[in-house]
mmCIF file of C-alpha atoms and ligand atoms in Angstrom:
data_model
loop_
_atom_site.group_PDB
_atom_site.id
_atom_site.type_symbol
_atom_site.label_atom_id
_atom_site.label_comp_id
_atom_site.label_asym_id
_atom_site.label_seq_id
_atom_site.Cartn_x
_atom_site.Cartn_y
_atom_site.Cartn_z
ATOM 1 C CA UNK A 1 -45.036 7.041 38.918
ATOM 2 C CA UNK A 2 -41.977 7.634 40.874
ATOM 3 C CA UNK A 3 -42.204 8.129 44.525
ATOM 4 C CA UNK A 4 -40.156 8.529 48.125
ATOM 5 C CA UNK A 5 -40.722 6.684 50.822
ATOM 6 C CA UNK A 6 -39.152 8.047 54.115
ATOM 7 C CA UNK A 7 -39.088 5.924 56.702
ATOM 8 C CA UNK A 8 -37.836 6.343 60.571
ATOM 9 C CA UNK A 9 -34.944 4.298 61.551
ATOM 10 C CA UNK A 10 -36.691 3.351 64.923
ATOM 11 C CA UNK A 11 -39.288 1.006 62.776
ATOM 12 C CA UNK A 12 -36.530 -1.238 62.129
ATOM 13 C CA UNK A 13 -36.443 -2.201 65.525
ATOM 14 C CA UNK A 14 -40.012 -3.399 66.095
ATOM 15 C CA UNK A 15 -40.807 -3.830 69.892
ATOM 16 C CA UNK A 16 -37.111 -4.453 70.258
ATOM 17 C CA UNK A 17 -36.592 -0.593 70.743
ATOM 18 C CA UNK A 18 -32.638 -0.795 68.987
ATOM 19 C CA UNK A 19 -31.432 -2.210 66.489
ATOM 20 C CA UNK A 20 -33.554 -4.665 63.469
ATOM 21 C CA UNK A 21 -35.963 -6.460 63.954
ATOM 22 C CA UNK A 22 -35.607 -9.319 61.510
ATOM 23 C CA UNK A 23 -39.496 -9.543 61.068
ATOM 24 C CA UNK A 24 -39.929 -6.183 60.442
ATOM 25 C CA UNK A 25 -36.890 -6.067 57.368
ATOM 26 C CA UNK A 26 -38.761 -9.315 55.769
ATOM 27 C CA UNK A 27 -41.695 -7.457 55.815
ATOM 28 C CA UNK A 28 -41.025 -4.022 54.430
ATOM 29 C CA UNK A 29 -38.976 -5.270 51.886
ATOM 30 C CA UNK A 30 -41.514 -7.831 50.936
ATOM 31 C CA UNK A 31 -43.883 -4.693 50.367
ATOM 32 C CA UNK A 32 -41.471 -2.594 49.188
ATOM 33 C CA UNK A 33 -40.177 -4.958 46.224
ATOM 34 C CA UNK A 34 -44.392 -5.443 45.608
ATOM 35 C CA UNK A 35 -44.610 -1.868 45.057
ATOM 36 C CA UNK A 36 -41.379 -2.029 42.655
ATOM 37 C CA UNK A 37 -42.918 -4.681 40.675
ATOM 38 C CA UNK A 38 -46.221 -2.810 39.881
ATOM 39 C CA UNK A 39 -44.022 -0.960 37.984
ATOM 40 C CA UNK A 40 -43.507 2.412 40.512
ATOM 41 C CA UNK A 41 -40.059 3.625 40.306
ATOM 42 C CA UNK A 42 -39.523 3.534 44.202
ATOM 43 C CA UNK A 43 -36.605 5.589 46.571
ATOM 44 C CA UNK A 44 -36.153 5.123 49.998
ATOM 45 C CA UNK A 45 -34.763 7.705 53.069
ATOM 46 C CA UNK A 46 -34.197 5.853 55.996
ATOM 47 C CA UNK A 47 -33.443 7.569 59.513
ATOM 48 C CA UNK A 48 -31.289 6.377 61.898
ATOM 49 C CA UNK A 49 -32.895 6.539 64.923
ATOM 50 C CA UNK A 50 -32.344 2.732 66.325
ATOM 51 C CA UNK A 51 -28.775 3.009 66.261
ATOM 52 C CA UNK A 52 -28.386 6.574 67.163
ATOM 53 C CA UNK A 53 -29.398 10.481 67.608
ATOM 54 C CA UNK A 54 -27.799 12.830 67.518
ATOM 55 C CA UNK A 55 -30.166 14.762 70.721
ATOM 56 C CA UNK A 56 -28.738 11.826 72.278
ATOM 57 C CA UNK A 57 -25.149 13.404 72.402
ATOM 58 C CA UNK A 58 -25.587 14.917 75.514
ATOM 59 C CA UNK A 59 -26.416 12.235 77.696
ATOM 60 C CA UNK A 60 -23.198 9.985 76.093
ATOM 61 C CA UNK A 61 -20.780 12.892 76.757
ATOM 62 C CA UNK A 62 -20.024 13.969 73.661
ATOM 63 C CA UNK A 63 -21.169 17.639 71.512
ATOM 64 C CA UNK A 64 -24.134 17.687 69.108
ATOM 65 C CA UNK A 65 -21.723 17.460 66.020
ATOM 66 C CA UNK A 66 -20.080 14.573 66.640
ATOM 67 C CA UNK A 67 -23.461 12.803 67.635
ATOM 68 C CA UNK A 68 -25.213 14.319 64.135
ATOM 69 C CA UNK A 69 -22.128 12.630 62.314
ATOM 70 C CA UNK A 70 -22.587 9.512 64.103
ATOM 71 C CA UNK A 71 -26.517 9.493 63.482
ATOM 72 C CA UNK A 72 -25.767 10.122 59.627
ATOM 73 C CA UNK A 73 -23.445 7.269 59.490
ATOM 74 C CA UNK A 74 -26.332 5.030 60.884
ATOM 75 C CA UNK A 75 -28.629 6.206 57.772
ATOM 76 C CA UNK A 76 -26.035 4.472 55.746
ATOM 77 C CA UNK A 77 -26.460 1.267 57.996
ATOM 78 C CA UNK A 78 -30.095 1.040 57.917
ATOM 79 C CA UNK A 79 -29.931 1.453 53.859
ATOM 80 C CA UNK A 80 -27.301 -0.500 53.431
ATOM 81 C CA UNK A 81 -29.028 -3.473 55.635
ATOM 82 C CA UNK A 82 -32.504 -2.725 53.904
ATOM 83 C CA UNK A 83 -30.997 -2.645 50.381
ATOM 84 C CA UNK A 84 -28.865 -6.129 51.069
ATOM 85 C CA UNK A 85 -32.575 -7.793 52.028
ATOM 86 C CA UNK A 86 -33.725 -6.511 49.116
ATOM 87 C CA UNK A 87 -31.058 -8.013 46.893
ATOM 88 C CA UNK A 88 -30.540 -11.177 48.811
ATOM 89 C CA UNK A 89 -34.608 -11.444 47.580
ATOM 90 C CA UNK A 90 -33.669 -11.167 43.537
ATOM 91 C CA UNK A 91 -34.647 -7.182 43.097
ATOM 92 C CA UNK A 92 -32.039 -4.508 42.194
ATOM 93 C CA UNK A 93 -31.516 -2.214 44.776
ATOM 94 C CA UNK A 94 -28.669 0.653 45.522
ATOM 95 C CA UNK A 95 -27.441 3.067 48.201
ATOM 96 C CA UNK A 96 -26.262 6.317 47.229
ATOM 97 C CA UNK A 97 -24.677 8.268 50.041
ATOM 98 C CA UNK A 98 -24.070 11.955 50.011
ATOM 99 C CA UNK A 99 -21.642 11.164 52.503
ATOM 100 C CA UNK A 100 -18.962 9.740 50.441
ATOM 101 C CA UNK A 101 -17.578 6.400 50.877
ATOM 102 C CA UNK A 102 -17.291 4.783 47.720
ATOM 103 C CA UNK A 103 -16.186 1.420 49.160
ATOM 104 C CA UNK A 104 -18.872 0.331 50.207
ATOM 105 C CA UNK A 105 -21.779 2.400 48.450
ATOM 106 C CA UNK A 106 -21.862 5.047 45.658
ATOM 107 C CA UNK A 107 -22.063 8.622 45.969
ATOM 108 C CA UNK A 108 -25.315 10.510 45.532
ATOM 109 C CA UNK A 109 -25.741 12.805 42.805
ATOM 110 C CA UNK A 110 -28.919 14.072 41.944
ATOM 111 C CA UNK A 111 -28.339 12.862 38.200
ATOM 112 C CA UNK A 112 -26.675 9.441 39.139
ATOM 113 C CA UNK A 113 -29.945 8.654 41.071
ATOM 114 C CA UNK A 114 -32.642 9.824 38.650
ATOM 115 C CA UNK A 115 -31.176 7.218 35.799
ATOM 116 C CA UNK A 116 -31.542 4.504 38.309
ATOM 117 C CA UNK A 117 -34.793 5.173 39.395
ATOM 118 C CA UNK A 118 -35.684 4.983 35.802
ATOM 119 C CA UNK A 119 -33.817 1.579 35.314
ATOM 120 C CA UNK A 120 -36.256 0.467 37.656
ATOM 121 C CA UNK A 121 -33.388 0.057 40.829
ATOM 122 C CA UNK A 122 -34.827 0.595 44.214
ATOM 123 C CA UNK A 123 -32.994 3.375 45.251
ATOM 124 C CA UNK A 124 -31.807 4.110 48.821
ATOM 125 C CA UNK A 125 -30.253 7.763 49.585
ATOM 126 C CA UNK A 126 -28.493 7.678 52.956
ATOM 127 C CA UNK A 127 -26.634 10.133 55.128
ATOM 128 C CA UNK A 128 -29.428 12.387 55.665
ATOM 129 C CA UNK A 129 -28.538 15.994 53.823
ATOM 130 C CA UNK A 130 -25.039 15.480 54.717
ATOM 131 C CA UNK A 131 -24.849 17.970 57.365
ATOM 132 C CA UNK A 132 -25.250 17.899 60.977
ATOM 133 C CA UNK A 133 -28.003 19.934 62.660
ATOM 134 C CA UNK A 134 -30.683 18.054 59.987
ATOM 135 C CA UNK A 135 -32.930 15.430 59.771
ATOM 136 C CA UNK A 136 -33.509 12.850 57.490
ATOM 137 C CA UNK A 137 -37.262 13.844 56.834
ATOM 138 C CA UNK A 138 -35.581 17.201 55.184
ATOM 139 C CA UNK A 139 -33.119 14.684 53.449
ATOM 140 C CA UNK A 140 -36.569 12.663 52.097
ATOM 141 C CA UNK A 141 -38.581 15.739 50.863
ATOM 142 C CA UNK A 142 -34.600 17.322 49.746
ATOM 143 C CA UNK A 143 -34.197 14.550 47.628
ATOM 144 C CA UNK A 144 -37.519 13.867 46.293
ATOM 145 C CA UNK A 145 -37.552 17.698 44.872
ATOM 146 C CA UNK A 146 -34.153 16.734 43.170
ATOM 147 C CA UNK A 147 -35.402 13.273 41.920
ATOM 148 C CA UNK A 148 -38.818 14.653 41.142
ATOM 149 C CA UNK A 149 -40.631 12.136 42.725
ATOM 150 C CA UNK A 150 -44.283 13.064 42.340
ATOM 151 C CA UNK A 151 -44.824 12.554 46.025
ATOM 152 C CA UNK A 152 -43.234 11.727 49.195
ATOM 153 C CA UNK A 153 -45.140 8.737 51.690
ATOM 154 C CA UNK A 154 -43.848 9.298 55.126
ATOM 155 C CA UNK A 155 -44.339 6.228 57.415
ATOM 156 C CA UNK A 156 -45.350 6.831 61.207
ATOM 157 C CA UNK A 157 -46.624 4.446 63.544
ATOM 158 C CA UNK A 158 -50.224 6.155 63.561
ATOM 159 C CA UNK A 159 -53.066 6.366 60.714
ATOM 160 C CA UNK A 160 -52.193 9.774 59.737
ATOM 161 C CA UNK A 161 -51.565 13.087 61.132
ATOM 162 C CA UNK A 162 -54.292 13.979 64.401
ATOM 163 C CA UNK A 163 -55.330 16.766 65.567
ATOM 164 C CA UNK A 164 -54.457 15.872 68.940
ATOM 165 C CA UNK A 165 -52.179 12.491 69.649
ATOM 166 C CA UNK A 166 -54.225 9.900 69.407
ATOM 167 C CA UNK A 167 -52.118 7.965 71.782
ATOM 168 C CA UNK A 168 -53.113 9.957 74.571
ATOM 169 C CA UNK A 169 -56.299 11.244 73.220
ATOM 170 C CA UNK A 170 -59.016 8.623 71.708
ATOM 171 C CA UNK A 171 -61.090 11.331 70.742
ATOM 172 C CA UNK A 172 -58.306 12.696 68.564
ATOM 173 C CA UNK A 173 -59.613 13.828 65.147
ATOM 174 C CA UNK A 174 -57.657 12.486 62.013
ATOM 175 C CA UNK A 175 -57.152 14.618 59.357
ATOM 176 C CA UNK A 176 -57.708 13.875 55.867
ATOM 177 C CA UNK A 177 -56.194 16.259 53.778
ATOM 178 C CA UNK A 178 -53.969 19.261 55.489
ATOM 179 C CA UNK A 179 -51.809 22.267 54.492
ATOM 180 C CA UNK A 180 -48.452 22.834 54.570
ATOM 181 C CA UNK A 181 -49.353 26.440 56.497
ATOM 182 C CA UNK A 182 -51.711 24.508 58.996
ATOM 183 C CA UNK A 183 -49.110 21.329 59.379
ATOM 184 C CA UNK A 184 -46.708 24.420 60.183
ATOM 185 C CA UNK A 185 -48.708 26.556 62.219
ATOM 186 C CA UNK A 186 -50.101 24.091 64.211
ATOM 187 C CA UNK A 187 -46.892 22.368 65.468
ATOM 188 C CA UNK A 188 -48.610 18.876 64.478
ATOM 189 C CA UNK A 189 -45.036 17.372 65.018
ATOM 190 C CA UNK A 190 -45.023 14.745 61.952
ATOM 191 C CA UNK A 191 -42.185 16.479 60.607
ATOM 192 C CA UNK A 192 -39.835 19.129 61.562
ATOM 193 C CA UNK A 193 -40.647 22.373 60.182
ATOM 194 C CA UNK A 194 -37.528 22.793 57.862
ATOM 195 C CA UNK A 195 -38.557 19.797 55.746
ATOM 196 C CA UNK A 196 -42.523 21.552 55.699
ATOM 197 C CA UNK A 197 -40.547 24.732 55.045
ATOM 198 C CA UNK A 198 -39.069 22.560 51.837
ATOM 199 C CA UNK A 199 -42.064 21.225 51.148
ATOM 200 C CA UNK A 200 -44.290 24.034 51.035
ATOM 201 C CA UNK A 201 -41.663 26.568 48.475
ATOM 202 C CA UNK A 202 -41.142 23.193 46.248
ATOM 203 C CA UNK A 203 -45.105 21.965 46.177
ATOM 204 C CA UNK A 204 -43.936 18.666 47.172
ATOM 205 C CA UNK A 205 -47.225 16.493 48.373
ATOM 206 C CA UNK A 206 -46.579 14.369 51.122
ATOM 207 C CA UNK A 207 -48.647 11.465 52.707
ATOM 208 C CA UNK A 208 -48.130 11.003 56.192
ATOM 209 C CA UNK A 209 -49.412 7.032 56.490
ATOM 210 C CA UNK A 210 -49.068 4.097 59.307
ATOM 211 C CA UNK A 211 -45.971 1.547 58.124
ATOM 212 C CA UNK A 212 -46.779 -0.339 60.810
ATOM 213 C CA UNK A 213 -49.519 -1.911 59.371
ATOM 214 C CA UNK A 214 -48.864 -4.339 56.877
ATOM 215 C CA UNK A 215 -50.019 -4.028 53.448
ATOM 216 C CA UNK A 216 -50.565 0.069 54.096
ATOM 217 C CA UNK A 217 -47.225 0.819 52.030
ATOM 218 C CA UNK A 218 -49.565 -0.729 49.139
ATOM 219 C CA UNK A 219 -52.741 1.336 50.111
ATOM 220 C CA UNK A 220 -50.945 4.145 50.390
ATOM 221 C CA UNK A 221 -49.035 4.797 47.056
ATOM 222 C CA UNK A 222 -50.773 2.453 45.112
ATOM 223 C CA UNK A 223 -54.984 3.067 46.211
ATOM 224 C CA UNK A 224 -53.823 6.435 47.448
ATOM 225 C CA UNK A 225 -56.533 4.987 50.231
ATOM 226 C CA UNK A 226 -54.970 5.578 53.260
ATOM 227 C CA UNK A 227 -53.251 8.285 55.184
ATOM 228 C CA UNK A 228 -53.024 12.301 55.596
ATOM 229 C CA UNK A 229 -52.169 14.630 52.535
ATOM 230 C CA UNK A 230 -50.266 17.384 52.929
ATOM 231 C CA UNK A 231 -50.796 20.024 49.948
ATOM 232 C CA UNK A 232 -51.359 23.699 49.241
HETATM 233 N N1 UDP B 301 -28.642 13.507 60.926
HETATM 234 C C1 UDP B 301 -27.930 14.651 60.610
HETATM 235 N N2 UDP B 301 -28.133 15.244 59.403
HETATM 236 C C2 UDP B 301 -29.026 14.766 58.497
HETATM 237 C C3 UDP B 301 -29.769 13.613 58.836
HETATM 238 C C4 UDP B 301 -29.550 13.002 60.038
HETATM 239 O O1 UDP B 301 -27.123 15.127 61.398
HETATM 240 O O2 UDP B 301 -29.142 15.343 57.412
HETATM 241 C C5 UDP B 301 -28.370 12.801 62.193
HETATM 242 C C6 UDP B 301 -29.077 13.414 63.392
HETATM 243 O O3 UDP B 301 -28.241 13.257 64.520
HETATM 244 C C7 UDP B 301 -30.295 12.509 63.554
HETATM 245 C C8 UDP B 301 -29.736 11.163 63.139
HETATM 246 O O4 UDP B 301 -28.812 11.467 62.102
HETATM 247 O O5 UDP B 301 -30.767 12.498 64.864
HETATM 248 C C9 UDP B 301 -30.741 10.165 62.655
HETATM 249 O O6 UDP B 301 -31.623 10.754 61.733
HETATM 250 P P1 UDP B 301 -33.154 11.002 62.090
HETATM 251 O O7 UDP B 301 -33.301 11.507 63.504
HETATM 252 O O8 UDP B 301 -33.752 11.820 61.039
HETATM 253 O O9 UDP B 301 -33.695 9.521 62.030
HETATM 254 P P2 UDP B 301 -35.150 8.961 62.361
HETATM 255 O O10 UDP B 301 -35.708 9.745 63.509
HETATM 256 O O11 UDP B 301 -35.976 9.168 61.119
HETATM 257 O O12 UDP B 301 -34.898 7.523 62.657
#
């Protein structure tokens, strides 16, 4: 089984809001290298969202594509930070960039990344698409249609994707199964609509699960027992 795990850079910070927090990188990677080891060839698209935005641009003075470059460059920090926990624990694990910068990690090609995955490396591919103006939830369902992944888990800080947020609703219904059409049509907001858009023409399942809790990252790709699936 070979799966993508997309994961928001803002879950790195915990309750500290910016930044990592250090209990939440022992954690994930604890889980993560427990999924490795039952034999799932695992990659990993991190955001960037506790270092920076770029919607944030605005605010700090500067134009959309500057911030966009700055928020892709922070994918490559939260990989490369995830990836060195990972090693620093005994397990394999690589960034390949699309952004290139072969200094410090290697460059993604969709070829380069499919024979590690099947070595068995934990694979991280950072800088988003490599273009401003995207996300990195397009970059995780982009690159699990290259990588052929057979599905893509996308963590969120709530069970699954609602019909209403549950946050501010506790009558909210969750939904067990979805379509891409309906996850489109009715603006649920778990991901933007150009990586749905992806989705949907490349009949890439995703499962929209809470990382938050430990031991879901297990449930979710190993039990398939928790979470929202989004199909045709
Ligand atoms: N970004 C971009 N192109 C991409 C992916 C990311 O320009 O292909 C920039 C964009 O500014 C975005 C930031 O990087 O706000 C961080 O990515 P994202 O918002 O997806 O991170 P997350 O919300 O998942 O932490």
């Amino acid at each position: 089984m070979r799966v993508l795990l997309k994961l928001s850079g803002e879950f790195l910070a915990g309750d500290l809001g910016k930044g990592f927090d250090e209990k939440i990188l022992a954690r994930i990677t604890d889980e993560i290298i427990e999924i490795h080891q039952a034999g799932v060839e695992l990659a990993v698209v991190i955001g960037g969202g506790n270092l920076f935005r770029g919607i944030g641009s605005k605010s700090v003075g500067i134009d959309q594509l500057t911030g966009d470059n700055i928020g892709m460059l922070a994918t490559i920090q939260n990989a490369l930070m995830l990836s060195g926990v990972i090693r620093n624990k005994g397990v394999k694990a690589r960034v390949f960039s699309i952004v290139q910068m072969p200094y410090i990690c290697e460059s993604y090609t969709p070829a380069l990344a499919k024979s590690a995955l099947q070595k068995g490396h934990i694979c991280f591919f950072a800088g988003g698409v490599g273009n401003p103006y995207f996300t990195t939830d397009t970059a995780g369902v982009l690159r699990a249609i290259e990588t052929e992944c057979d599905f893509l888990v996308k963590g969120t800080n709530v069970e699954g994707v609602f019909d209403k947020d549950p946050r501010k609703f506790p009558k909210a219904k969750l939904y067990k199964s979805l379509t891409y059409e309906q996850a489109l049509s009715e603006s649920l907001r778990i991901m933007d609509s150009t990586a749905f858009a992806l989705a949907k023409d490349n009949q890439k399942k995703i499962v929209v699960f809470d990382v938050s809790k430990p031991k879901n990252l297990k449930k979710v790709i190993l039990e398939q027992s928790v979470g929202t699936v989004v199909t045709n």
